[in-house]
Coordinates of N, CA, C and O in Angstrom, one line a residue:
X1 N -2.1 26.0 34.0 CA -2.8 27.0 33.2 C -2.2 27.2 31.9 O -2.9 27.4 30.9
X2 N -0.7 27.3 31.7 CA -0.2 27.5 30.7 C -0.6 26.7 29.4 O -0.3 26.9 28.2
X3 N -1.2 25.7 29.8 CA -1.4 24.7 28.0 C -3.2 24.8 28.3 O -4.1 24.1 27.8
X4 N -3.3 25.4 28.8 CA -4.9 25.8 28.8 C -5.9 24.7 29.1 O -6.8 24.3 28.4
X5 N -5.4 24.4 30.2 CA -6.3 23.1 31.3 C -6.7 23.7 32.5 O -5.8 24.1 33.1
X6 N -7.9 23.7 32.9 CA -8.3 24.1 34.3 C -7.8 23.1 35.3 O -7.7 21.9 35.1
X7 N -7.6 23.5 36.3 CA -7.2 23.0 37.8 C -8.4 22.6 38.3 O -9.5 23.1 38.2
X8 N -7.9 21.3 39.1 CA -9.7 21.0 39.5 C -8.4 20.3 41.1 O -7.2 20.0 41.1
X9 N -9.4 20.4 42.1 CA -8.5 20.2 43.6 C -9.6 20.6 44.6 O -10.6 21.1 44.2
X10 N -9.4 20.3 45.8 CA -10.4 20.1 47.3 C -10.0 21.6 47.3 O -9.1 22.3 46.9
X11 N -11.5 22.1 48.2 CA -10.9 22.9 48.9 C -9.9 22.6 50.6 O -10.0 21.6 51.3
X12 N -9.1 23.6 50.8 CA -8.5 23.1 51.6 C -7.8 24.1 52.2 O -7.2 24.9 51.6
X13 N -7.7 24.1 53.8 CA -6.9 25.7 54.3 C -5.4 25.3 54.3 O -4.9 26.0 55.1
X14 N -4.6 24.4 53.8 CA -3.2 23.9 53.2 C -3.0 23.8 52.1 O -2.4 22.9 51.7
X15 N -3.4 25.0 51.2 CA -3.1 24.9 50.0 C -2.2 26.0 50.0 O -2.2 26.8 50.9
X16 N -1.1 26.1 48.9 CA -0.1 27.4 48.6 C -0.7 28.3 48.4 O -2.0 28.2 48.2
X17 N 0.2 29.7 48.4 CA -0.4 31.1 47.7 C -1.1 31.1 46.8 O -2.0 32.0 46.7
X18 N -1.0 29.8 45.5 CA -1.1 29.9 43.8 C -2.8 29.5 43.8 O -3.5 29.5 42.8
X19 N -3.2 29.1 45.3 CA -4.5 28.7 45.1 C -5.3 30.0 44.8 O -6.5 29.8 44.4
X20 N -4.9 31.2 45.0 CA -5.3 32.5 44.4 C -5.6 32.8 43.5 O -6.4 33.7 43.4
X21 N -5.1 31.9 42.4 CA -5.2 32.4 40.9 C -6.1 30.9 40.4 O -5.9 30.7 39.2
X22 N -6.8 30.1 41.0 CA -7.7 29.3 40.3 C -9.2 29.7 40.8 O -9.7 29.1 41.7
X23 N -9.9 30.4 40.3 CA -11.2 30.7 40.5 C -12.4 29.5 40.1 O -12.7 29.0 39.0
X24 N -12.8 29.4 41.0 CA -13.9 28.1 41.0 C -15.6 28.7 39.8 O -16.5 29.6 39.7
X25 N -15.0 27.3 39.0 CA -16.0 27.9 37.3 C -15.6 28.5 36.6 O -16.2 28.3 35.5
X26 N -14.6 29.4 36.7 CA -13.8 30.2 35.8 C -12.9 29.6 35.0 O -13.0 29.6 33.8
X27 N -11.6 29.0 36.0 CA -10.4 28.9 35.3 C -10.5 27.2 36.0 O -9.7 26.5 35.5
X28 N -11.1 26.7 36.6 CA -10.6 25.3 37.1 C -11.9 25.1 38.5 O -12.6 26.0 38.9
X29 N -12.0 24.1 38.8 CA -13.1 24.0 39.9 C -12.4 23.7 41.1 O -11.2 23.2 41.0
X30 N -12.8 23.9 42.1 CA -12.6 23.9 43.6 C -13.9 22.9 44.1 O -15.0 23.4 44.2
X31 N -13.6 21.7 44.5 CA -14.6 20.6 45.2 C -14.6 20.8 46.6 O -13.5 20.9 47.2
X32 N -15.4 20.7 47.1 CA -15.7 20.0 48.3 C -14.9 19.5 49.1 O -14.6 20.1 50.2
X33 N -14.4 18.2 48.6 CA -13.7 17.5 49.2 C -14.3 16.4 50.5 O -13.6 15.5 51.0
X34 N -15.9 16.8 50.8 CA -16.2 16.5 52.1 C -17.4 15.3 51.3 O -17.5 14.3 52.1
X35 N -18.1 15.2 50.4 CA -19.0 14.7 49.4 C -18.5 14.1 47.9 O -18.8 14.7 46.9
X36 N -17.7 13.0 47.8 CA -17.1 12.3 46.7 C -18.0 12.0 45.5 O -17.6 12.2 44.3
X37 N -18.9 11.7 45.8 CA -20.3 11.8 44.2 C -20.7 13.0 44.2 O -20.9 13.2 43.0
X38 N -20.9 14.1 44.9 CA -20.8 15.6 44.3 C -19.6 15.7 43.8 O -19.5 15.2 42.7
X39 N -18.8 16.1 44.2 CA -17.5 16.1 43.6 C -17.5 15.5 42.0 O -17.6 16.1 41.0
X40 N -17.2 14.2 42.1 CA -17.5 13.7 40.9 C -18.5 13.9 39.6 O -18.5 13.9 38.4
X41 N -19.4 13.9 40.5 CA -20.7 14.6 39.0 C -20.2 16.1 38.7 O -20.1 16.5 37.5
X42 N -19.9 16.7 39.3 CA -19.8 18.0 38.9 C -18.2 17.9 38.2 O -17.9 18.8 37.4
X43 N -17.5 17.1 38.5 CA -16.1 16.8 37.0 C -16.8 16.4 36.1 O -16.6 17.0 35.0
X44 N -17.8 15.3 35.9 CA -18.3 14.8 35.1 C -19.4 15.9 34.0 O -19.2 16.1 32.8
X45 N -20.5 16.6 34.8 CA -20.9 17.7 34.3 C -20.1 18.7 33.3 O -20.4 19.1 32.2
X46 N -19.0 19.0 34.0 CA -18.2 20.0 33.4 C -17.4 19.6 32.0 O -17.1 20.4 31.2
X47 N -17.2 17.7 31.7 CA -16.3 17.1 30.7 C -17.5 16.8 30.1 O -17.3 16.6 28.9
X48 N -18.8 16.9 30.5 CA -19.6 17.0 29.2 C -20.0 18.3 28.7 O -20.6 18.4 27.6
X49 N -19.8 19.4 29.5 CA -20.2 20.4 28.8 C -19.4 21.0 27.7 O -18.8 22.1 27.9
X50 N -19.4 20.6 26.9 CA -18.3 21.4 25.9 C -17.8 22.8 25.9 O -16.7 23.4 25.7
X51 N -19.1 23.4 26.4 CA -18.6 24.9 26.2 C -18.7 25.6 27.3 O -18.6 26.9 27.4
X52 N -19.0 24.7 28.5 CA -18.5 24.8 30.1 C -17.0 24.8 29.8 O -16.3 25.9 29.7
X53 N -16.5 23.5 29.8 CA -14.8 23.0 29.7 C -14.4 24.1 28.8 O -13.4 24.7 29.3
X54 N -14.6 24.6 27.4 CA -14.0 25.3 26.3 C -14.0 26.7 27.2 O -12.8 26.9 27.6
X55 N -14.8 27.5 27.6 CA -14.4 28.7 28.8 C -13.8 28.3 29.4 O -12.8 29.1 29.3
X56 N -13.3 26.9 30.5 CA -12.2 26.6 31.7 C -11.1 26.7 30.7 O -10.2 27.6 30.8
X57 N -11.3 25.9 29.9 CA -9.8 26.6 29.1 C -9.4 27.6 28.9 O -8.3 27.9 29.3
X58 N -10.1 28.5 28.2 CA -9.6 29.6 27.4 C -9.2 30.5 28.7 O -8.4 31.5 28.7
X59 N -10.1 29.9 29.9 CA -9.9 31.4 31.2 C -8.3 30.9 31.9 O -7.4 31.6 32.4
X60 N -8.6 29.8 31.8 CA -7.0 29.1 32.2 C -5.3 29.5 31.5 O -4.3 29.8 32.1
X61 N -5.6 29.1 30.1 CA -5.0 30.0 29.3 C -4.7 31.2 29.5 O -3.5 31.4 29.5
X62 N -5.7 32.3 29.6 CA -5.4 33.7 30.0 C -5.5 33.7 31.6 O -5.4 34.9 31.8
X63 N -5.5 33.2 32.4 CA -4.6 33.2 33.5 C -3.3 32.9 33.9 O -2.7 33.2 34.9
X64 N -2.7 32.0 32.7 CA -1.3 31.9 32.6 C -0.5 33.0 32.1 O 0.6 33.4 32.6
X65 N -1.0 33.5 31.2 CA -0.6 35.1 30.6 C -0.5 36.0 31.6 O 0.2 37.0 31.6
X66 N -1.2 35.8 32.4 CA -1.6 37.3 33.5 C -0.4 37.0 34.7 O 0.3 37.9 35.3
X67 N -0.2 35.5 34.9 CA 0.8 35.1 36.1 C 2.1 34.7 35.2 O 3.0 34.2 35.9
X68 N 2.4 34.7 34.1 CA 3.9 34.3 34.0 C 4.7 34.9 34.5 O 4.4 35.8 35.3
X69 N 6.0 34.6 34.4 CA 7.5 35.3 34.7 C 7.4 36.6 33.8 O 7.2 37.7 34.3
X70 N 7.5 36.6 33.0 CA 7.6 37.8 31.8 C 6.8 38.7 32.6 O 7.3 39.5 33.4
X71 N 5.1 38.6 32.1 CA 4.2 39.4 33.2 C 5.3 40.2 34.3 O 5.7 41.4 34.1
X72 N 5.5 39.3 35.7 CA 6.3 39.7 36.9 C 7.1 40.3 36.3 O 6.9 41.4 36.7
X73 N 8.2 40.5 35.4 CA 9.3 41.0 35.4 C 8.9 42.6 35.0 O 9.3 43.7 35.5
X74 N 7.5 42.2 33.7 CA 7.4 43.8 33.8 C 6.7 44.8 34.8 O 6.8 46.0 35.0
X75 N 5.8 43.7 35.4 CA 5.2 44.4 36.7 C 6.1 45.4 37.6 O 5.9 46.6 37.9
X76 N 7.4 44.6 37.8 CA 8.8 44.9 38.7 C 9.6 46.1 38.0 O 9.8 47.2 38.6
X77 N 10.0 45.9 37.0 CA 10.3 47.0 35.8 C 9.8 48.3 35.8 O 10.5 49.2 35.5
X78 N 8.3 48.7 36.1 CA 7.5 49.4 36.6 C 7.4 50.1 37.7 O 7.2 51.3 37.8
X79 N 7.6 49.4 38.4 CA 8.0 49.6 40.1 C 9.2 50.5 40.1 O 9.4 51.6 40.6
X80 N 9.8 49.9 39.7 CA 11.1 50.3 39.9 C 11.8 51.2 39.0 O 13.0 51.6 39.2
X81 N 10.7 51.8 37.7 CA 11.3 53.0 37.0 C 10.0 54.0 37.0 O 9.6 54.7 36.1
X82 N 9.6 53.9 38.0 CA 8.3 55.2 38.3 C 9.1 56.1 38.8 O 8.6 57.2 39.1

């Protein structure tokens, strides 16, 4: 998310915690996994839509802002001087 690229990956009940912070259409897509030409037209749809992909970025980007280290530290800083 940090250089402002959406995540694109199966869905899947083995995925880490971080699968939390990629919202399907928003910040990156979540496929199927079970249908390989769905899957694929809908990457392909998305790399032609310019201003499909230009929102996956920009939400990706500001999802990296919202999850960095810095973020957490002051989240914790907070916490801990209430």
């Amino acid at each position: 998310f940090l250089y402002g690229k959406p995540y694109v990956t199966c869905s899947s009940e083995h995925h880490g915690p971080e699968i939390c912070y990629l919202q399907d259409d928003i910040n990156g897509l979540i496929l199927e996994g079970e249908n390989i030409e769905r899957d694929c037209q809908r990457i392909i749809n998305t790399l032609k839509d310019s201003k499909l992909y230009e929102s996956l970025c920009r939400n990706a980007y500001q999802t990296s802002q919202k999850y960095c280290v810095d973020a957490w530290v002051r989240e914790m800083e907070k916490c801990l001087t209430r």
